[in-house]
PDB file of C-alpha atoms in Angstrom:
ATOM      1  CA  UNK A 218      69.370 159.160  86.303  1.00 77.00           C
ATOM      2  CA  UNK A 219      70.020 162.223  88.403  1.00 86.00           C
ATOM      3  CA  UNK A 220      71.247 165.747  87.770  1.00 91.00           C
ATOM      4  CA  UNK A 221      72.160 168.856  89.724  1.00 94.00           C
ATOM      5  CA  UNK A 222      71.930 172.485  88.646  1.00 95.00           C
ATOM      6  CA  UNK A 223      73.619 175.243  90.572  1.00 96.00           C
ATOM      7  CA  UNK A 224      71.957 178.381  89.382  1.00 95.00           C
ATOM      8  CA  UNK A 225      74.809 180.823  90.050  1.00 95.00           C
ATOM      9  CA  UNK A 226      78.393 180.270  88.963  1.00 94.00           C
ATOM     10  CA  UNK A 227      79.737 183.237  90.946  1.00 96.00           C
ATOM     11  CA  UNK A 228      78.312 185.085  93.943  1.00 97.00           C
ATOM     12  CA  UNK A 229      80.149 188.184  95.213  1.00 97.00           C
ATOM     13  CA  UNK A 230      78.995 189.600  98.543  1.00 97.00           C
ATOM     14  CA  UNK A 231      80.276 191.978 101.174  1.00 97.00           C
ATOM     15  CA  UNK A 232      81.342 190.772 104.585  1.00 97.00           C
ATOM     16  CA  UNK A 233      78.491 190.400 107.096  1.00 97.00           C
ATOM     17  CA  UNK A 234      75.864 190.356 104.335  1.00 97.00           C
ATOM     18  CA  UNK A 235      73.490 187.391 103.913  1.00 97.00           C
ATOM     19  CA  UNK A 236      73.996 184.956 101.060  1.00 97.00           C
ATOM     20  CA  UNK A 237      72.027 182.239  99.279  1.00 97.00           C
ATOM     21  CA  UNK A 238      73.553 179.695  96.912  1.00 98.00           C
ATOM     22  CA  UNK A 239      70.899 177.987  94.856  1.00 97.00           C
ATOM     23  CA  UNK A 240      70.722 174.306  93.944  1.00 97.00           C
ATOM     24  CA  UNK A 241      68.049 172.361  92.066  1.00 97.00           C
ATOM     25  CA  UNK A 242      68.142 168.654  91.415  1.00 95.00           C
ATOM     26  CA  UNK A 243      66.270 165.941  89.585  1.00 93.00           C
ATOM     27  CA  UNK A 244      66.218 162.210  90.196  1.00 88.00           C
ATOM     28  CA  UNK A 245      64.075 159.189  89.463  1.00 85.00           C
ATOM     29  CA  UNK A 246      64.942 157.597  92.827  1.00 83.00           C
ATOM     30  CA  UNK A 247      65.169 158.734  96.426  1.00 83.00           C
ATOM     31  CA  UNK A 248      68.332 160.689  97.054  1.00 84.00           C
ATOM     32  CA  UNK A 249      70.512 162.155  99.734  1.00 88.00           C
ATOM     33  CA  UNK A 250      71.541 165.795  99.263  1.00 91.00           C
ATOM     34  CA  UNK A 251      74.832 167.454 100.148  1.00 92.00           C
ATOM     35  CA  UNK A 252      76.742 170.672 100.120  1.00 95.00           C
ATOM     36  CA  UNK A 253      80.527 170.448  99.942  1.00 94.00           C
ATOM     37  CA  UNK A 254      83.049 173.281 100.249  1.00 95.00           C
ATOM     38  CA  UNK A 255      86.407 173.459  98.496  1.00 93.00           C
ATOM     39  CA  UNK A 256      89.077 175.918  99.569  1.00 92.00           C
ATOM     40  CA  UNK A 257      91.843 176.775  97.066  1.00 86.00           C
ATOM     41  CA  UNK A 258      94.139 173.863  96.212  1.00 82.00           C
ATOM     42  CA  UNK A 259      92.340 171.498  98.569  1.00 86.00           C
ATOM     43  CA  UNK A 260      89.946 168.598  98.304  1.00 88.00           C
ATOM     44  CA  UNK A 261      86.245 168.808  99.057  1.00 91.00           C
ATOM     45  CA  UNK A 262      84.893 168.831 102.609  1.00 91.00           C
ATOM     46  CA  UNK A 263      81.340 168.047 103.602  1.00 91.00           C
ATOM     47  CA  UNK A 264      79.485 171.160 104.764  1.00 93.00           C
ATOM     48  CA  UNK A 265      76.078 169.654 105.486  1.00 91.00           C
ATOM     49  CA  UNK A 266      73.750 166.898 104.339  1.00 89.00           C
ATOM     50  CA  UNK A 267      70.113 165.950 104.165  1.00 88.00           C
ATOM     51  CA  UNK A 268      69.315 162.268 104.596  1.00 83.00           C
ATOM     52  CA  UNK A 269      65.790 162.281 106.029  1.00 78.00           C
ATOM     53  CA  UNK A 270      63.721 163.892 108.748  1.00 79.00           C
ATOM     54  CA  UNK A 271      63.762 167.639 109.326  1.00 80.00           C
ATOM     55  CA  UNK A 272      64.010 169.516 106.063  1.00 84.00           C
ATOM     56  CA  UNK A 273      66.239 172.212 107.559  1.00 85.00           C
ATOM     57  CA  UNK A 274      69.818 171.157 108.179  1.00 85.00           C
ATOM     58  CA  UNK A 275      72.608 173.191 109.698  1.00 84.00           C
ATOM     59  CA  UNK A 276      76.401 173.168 109.700  1.00 86.00           C
ATOM     60  CA  UNK A 277      78.683 174.016 112.598  1.00 79.00           C
ATOM     61  CA  UNK A 278      79.871 177.249 110.974  1.00 86.00           C
ATOM     62  CA  UNK A 279      76.501 178.941 110.487  1.00 92.00           C
ATOM     63  CA  UNK A 280      75.371 177.655 107.096  1.00 95.00           C
ATOM     64  CA  UNK A 281      71.964 176.075 106.679  1.00 95.00           C
ATOM     65  CA  UNK A 282      70.097 174.434 103.824  1.00 95.00           C
ATOM     66  CA  UNK A 283      66.467 173.550 103.354  1.00 92.00           C
ATOM     67  CA  UNK A 284      65.249 170.539 101.424  1.00 91.00           C
ATOM     68  CA  UNK A 285      62.167 171.421  99.392  1.00 91.00           C
ATOM     69  CA  UNK A 286      60.765 168.290  97.795  1.00 87.00           C
ATOM     70  CA  UNK A 287      58.019 169.997  95.799  1.00 89.00           C
ATOM     71  CA  UNK A 288      60.493 172.419  94.209  1.00 88.00           C
ATOM     72  CA  UNK A 289      63.324 169.851  94.130  1.00 92.00           C
ATOM     73  CA  UNK A 290      65.658 172.383  95.643  1.00 94.00           C
ATOM     74  CA  UNK A 291      68.337 172.423  98.329  1.00 96.00           C
ATOM     75  CA  UNK A 292      69.462 176.037  98.650  1.00 97.00           C
ATOM     76  CA  UNK A 293      72.336 176.982 100.960  1.00 97.00           C
ATOM     77  CA  UNK A 294      72.077 180.093 103.118  1.00 97.00           C
ATOM     78  CA  UNK A 295      74.084 182.011 105.666  1.00 97.00           C
ATOM     79  CA  UNK A 296      72.759 185.118 107.419  1.00 96.00           C
ATOM     80  CA  UNK A 297      76.145 186.829 107.777  1.00 97.00           C
ATOM     81  CA  UNK A 298      79.250 185.793 105.838  1.00 97.00           C
ATOM     82  CA  UNK A 299      82.914 186.178 106.735  1.00 96.00           C
ATOM     83  CA  UNK A 300      85.988 186.645 104.586  1.00 95.00           C
ATOM     84  CA  UNK A 301      86.955 183.078 105.473  1.00 94.00           C
ATOM     85  CA  UNK A 302      83.816 181.757 103.736  1.00 96.00           C
ATOM     86  CA  UNK A 303      85.382 182.594 100.374  1.00 96.00           C
ATOM     87  CA  UNK A 304      85.519 179.247  98.569  1.00 96.00           C
ATOM     88  CA  UNK A 305      83.826 177.130  95.932  1.00 95.00           C
ATOM     89  CA  UNK A 306      80.649 175.364  96.970  1.00 96.00           C
ATOM     90  CA  UNK A 307      79.268 172.227  95.371  1.00 95.00           C
ATOM     91  CA  UNK A 308      75.802 170.778  95.642  1.00 95.00           C
ATOM     92  CA  UNK A 309      75.599 167.001  95.179  1.00 92.00           C
ATOM     93  CA  UNK A 310      73.060 164.185  95.157  1.00 90.00           C
ATOM     94  CA  UNK A 311      73.507 160.458  95.691  1.00 86.00           C
ATOM     95  CA  UNK A 312      71.035 157.611  95.420  1.00 82.00           C
ATOM     96  CA  UNK A 313      70.274 156.601  98.980  1.00 76.00           C
ATOM     97  CA  UNK A 314      71.315 153.052  98.096  1.00 73.00           C
ATOM     98  CA  UNK A 315      74.724 153.826  96.556  1.00 69.00           C
ATOM     99  CA  UNK A 316      77.245 155.810  98.530  1.00 63.00           C
ATOM    100  CA  UNK A 317      79.803 155.908  95.747  1.00 66.00           C
ATOM    101  CA  UNK A 318      77.742 157.319  92.911  1.00 77.00           C
ATOM    102  CA  UNK A 319      77.337 161.031  93.532  1.00 84.00           C
ATOM    103  CA  UNK A 320      76.420 163.648  90.959  1.00 89.00           C
ATOM    104  CA  UNK A 321      77.810 167.130  91.499  1.00 92.00           C
ATOM    105  CA  UNK A 322      76.734 170.526  90.300  1.00 93.00           C
ATOM    106  CA  UNK A 323      79.151 172.770  88.441  1.00 93.00           C
ATOM    107  CA  UNK A 324      79.975 174.736  91.582  1.00 94.00           C
ATOM    108  CA  UNK A 325      79.382 178.268  92.856  1.00 96.00           C
ATOM    109  CA  UNK A 326      82.316 180.508  93.668  1.00 96.00           C
ATOM    110  CA  UNK A 327      81.498 182.608  96.716  1.00 97.00           C
ATOM    111  CA  UNK A 328      83.710 185.670  97.082  1.00 97.00           C
ATOM    112  CA  UNK A 329      83.347 187.678 100.278  1.00 97.00           C
ATOM    113  CA  UNK A 330      84.681 191.222 100.025  1.00 96.00           C
ATOM    114  CA  UNK A 331      85.654 193.466 102.945  1.00 95.00           C
TER     115      UNK A 331
ATOM    116  CA  UNK B  14      94.130 158.079 110.586  1.00 77.00           C
ATOM    117  CA  UNK B  15      95.598 159.502 107.402  1.00 82.00           C
ATOM    118  CA  UNK B  16      92.167 159.441 105.737  1.00 92.00           C
ATOM    119  CA  UNK B  17      92.318 159.380 101.933  1.00 95.00           C
ATOM    120  CA  UNK B  18      95.767 159.803 100.409  1.00 96.00           C
ATOM    121  CA  UNK B  19      96.644 160.351  96.763  1.00 97.00           C
ATOM    122  CA  UNK B  20      99.955 160.233  94.941  1.00 96.00           C
ATOM    123  CA  UNK B  21     101.451 161.982  93.117  1.00 96.00           C
ATOM    124  CA  UNK B  22     100.261 165.536  93.810  1.00 95.00           C
ATOM    125  CA  UNK B  23     101.408 166.775  90.409  1.00 95.00           C
ATOM    126  CA  UNK B  24     102.230 164.964  87.180  1.00 96.00           C
ATOM    127  CA  UNK B  25     103.117 166.001  83.651  1.00 97.00           C
ATOM    128  CA  UNK B  26     102.769 163.438  80.870  1.00 96.00           C
ATOM    129  CA  UNK B  27     103.304 163.423  77.145  1.00 97.00           C
ATOM    130  CA  UNK B  28     100.518 162.324  74.841  1.00 97.00           C
ATOM    131  CA  UNK B  29     100.439 158.549  74.600  1.00 97.00           C
ATOM    132  CA  UNK B  30     102.198 157.830  77.890  1.00 97.00           C
ATOM    133  CA  UNK B  31     100.533 155.697  80.520  1.00 96.00           C
ATOM    134  CA  UNK B  32     100.508 156.104  84.264  1.00 95.00           C
ATOM    135  CA  UNK B  33      98.700 155.114  87.438  1.00 97.00           C
ATOM    136  CA  UNK B  34      97.247 157.512  89.979  1.00 98.00           C
ATOM    137  CA  UNK B  35      97.332 156.003  93.431  1.00 98.00           C
ATOM    138  CA  UNK B  36      94.596 156.259  96.051  1.00 98.00           C
ATOM    139  CA  UNK B  37      94.507 154.683  99.485  1.00 97.00           C
ATOM    140  CA  UNK B  38      92.252 154.978 102.529  1.00 97.00           C
ATOM    141  CA  UNK B  39      92.705 153.675 106.052  1.00 95.00           C
ATOM    142  CA  UNK B  40      89.114 153.991 107.264  1.00 92.00           C
ATOM    143  CA  UNK B  41      87.986 150.529 106.137  1.00 91.00           C
ATOM    144  CA  UNK B  42      85.466 152.123 103.785  1.00 91.00           C
ATOM    145  CA  UNK B  43      83.697 149.850 101.335  1.00 90.00           C
ATOM    146  CA  UNK B  44      82.965 152.450  98.675  1.00 91.00           C
ATOM    147  CA  UNK B  45      85.645 154.297  96.696  1.00 93.00           C
ATOM    148  CA  UNK B  46      85.303 156.624  93.725  1.00 94.00           C
ATOM    149  CA  UNK B  47      87.367 158.586  91.232  1.00 96.00           C
ATOM    150  CA  UNK B  48      86.293 162.012  90.003  1.00 95.00           C
ATOM    151  CA  UNK B  49      87.819 164.530  87.659  1.00 96.00           C
ATOM    152  CA  UNK B  50      87.366 168.247  88.166  1.00 94.00           C
ATOM    153  CA  UNK B  51      87.505 170.648  85.251  1.00 92.00           C
ATOM    154  CA  UNK B  52      86.899 174.416  85.410  1.00 83.00           C
ATOM    155  CA  UNK B  53      83.200 175.247  85.395  1.00 79.00           C
ATOM    156  CA  UNK B  54      82.175 171.594  85.220  1.00 81.00           C
ATOM    157  CA  UNK B  55      82.139 170.472  88.816  1.00 86.00           C
ATOM    158  CA  UNK B  56      83.192 166.908  89.570  1.00 91.00           C
ATOM    159  CA  UNK B  57      82.412 164.112  87.185  1.00 93.00           C
ATOM    160  CA  UNK B  58      82.453 160.477  88.235  1.00 92.00           C
ATOM    161  CA  UNK B  59      84.946 158.311  86.334  1.00 95.00           C
ATOM    162  CA  UNK B  60      84.716 154.912  88.059  1.00 95.00           C
ATOM    163  CA  UNK B  61      83.594 153.668  91.411  1.00 93.00           C
ATOM    164  CA  UNK B  62      83.823 150.545  93.529  1.00 93.00           C
ATOM    165  CA  UNK B  63      81.427 149.141  96.112  1.00 89.00           C
ATOM    166  CA  UNK B  64      83.965 146.712  97.533  1.00 90.00           C
ATOM    167  CA  UNK B  65      87.101 144.722  96.779  1.00 93.00           C
ATOM    168  CA  UNK B  66      86.803 143.040  93.417  1.00 94.00           C
ATOM    169  CA  UNK B  67      83.772 145.089  92.319  1.00 93.00           C
ATOM    170  CA  UNK B  68      83.992 148.144  90.083  1.00 95.00           C
ATOM    171  CA  UNK B  69      81.628 149.996  87.790  1.00 93.00           C
ATOM    172  CA  UNK B  70      81.712 152.848  85.324  1.00 94.00           C
ATOM    173  CA  UNK B  71      80.665 156.365  86.094  1.00 91.00           C
ATOM    174  CA  UNK B  72      79.818 159.247  83.808  1.00 90.00           C
ATOM    175  CA  UNK B  73      83.175 159.612  81.986  1.00 94.00           C
ATOM    176  CA  UNK B  74      85.009 156.238  82.028  1.00 96.00           C
ATOM    177  CA  UNK B  75      86.627 156.267  78.582  1.00 95.00           C
ATOM    178  CA  UNK B  76      90.421 156.203  78.657  1.00 95.00           C
ATOM    179  CA  UNK B  77      90.611 155.060  82.276  1.00 97.00           C
ATOM    180  CA  UNK B  78      90.858 151.669  83.953  1.00 97.00           C
ATOM    181  CA  UNK B  79      90.442 150.714  87.597  1.00 97.00           C
ATOM    182  CA  UNK B  80      90.746 147.639  89.747  1.00 95.00           C
ATOM    183  CA  UNK B  81      90.150 147.029  93.436  1.00 96.00           C
ATOM    184  CA  UNK B  82      92.146 144.112  94.805  1.00 96.00           C
ATOM    185  CA  UNK B  83      92.067 145.327  98.422  1.00 96.00           C
ATOM    186  CA  UNK B  84      89.681 147.417 100.513  1.00 95.00           C
ATOM    187  CA  UNK B  85      92.366 150.052 101.029  1.00 96.00           C
ATOM    188  CA  UNK B  86      93.574 150.772  97.491  1.00 97.00           C
ATOM    189  CA  UNK B  87      91.829 151.971  94.343  1.00 98.00           C
ATOM    190  CA  UNK B  88      94.335 152.932  91.602  1.00 98.00           C
ATOM    191  CA  UNK B  89      93.284 154.745  88.439  1.00 98.00           C
ATOM    192  CA  UNK B  90      95.161 153.893  85.241  1.00 97.00           C
ATOM    193  CA  UNK B  91      95.467 156.106  82.204  1.00 96.00           C
ATOM    194  CA  UNK B  92      96.187 153.777  79.317  1.00 92.00           C
ATOM    195  CA  UNK B  93      97.314 156.308  76.689  1.00 96.00           C
ATOM    196  CA  UNK B  94      97.197 159.860  77.949  1.00 96.00           C
ATOM    197  CA  UNK B  95      95.516 162.562  75.866  1.00 97.00           C
ATOM    198  CA  UNK B  96      95.435 166.355  76.337  1.00 96.00           C
ATOM    199  CA  UNK B  97      91.697 166.057  77.093  1.00 96.00           C
ATOM    200  CA  UNK B  98      92.671 164.203  80.278  1.00 97.00           C
ATOM    201  CA  UNK B  99      94.383 167.270  81.690  1.00 97.00           C
ATOM    202  CA  UNK B 100      92.452 167.783  84.906  1.00 97.00           C
ATOM    203  CA  UNK B 101      92.497 167.548  88.676  1.00 95.00           C
ATOM    204  CA  UNK B 102      91.657 164.061  89.876  1.00 97.00           C
ATOM    205  CA  UNK B 103      90.051 163.358  93.239  1.00 96.00           C
ATOM    206  CA  UNK B 104      89.621 160.053  94.975  1.00 96.00           C
ATOM    207  CA  UNK B 105      86.876 159.654  97.577  1.00 94.00           C
ATOM    208  CA  UNK B 106      85.732 156.953  99.971  1.00 93.00           C
ATOM    209  CA  UNK B 107      82.650 156.296 102.061  1.00 89.00           C
ATOM    210  CA  UNK B 108      81.092 153.665 104.218  1.00 84.00           C
ATOM    211  CA  UNK B 109      78.775 151.177 102.541  1.00 72.00           C
ATOM    212  CA  UNK B 110      76.724 149.432 105.147  1.00 61.00           C
ATOM    213  CA  UNK B 111      75.270 151.976 107.537  1.00 60.00           C
ATOM    214  CA  UNK B 112      76.303 154.799 105.267  1.00 65.00           C
ATOM    215  CA  UNK B 113      75.749 158.158 106.892  1.00 63.00           C
ATOM    216  CA  UNK B 114      75.999 160.145 103.718  1.00 66.00           C
ATOM    217  CA  UNK B 115      79.499 161.557 103.719  1.00 79.00           C
ATOM    218  CA  UNK B 116      82.261 161.008 101.189  1.00 87.00           C
ATOM    219  CA  UNK B 117      85.831 161.714 102.279  1.00 91.00           C
ATOM    220  CA  UNK B 118      88.040 163.249  99.610  1.00 92.00           C
ATOM    221  CA  UNK B 119      91.756 163.078  99.040  1.00 94.00           C
ATOM    222  CA  UNK B 120      93.815 166.215  98.296  1.00 92.00           C
ATOM    223  CA  UNK B 121      93.814 165.616  94.554  1.00 94.00           C
ATOM    224  CA  UNK B 122      96.316 164.969  91.763  1.00 96.00           C
ATOM    225  CA  UNK B 123      96.871 167.713  89.219  1.00 95.00           C
ATOM    226  CA  UNK B 124      97.634 166.106  85.849  1.00 97.00           C
ATOM    227  CA  UNK B 125      98.828 167.903  82.742  1.00 96.00           C
ATOM    228  CA  UNK B 126      99.067 166.078  79.414  1.00 97.00           C
ATOM    229  CA  UNK B 127     101.160 167.802  76.773  1.00 96.00           C
TER     230      UNK B 127
END
């Protein structure tokens, strides 16, 4: 069994400020970890993923996340946010042997204000 | 490639009616999944399939049926719609063998049951 907890349901920040969206997980098997982003009235898009190797992973638009095995966390960070980053963000885990069986957190709504 | 497509985009049903949500992918992905998204609850897995002819239940399967006769298609059937099934439904697909961790999502179907 696996579960995901996103610790903040809403995060309001001002433009150009740093942000951290927190995610904790639990699982009895080895997992892959993901962050997805959902813009209004759209499906989910992969933001970044941790499969193995370096614990710090980065996306092309400036987000990064660090896998911390001892704290079972996978927090998402960005040093300076833009208005266009306003969206809902989902943390997810999947068993590394089953691509179709993901468990998602409840989501964090990031609102970037001018 | 069209990616993952879903039809219809919107649907209104009366309690007790049945219908099928369509999902198709043209990426030759082995794994396909159905999720429902409700406010504040993230995405919850309904059913998934690891290949043609193979399906399994997810977290919230009651009231839904699936079948997978081809690699491309994975329809979701509501047998007797209930107001509790009002939700946004997302279909997703991913590679099986050599999976690199990403699920590709369709644009969603917004279903209202009166």
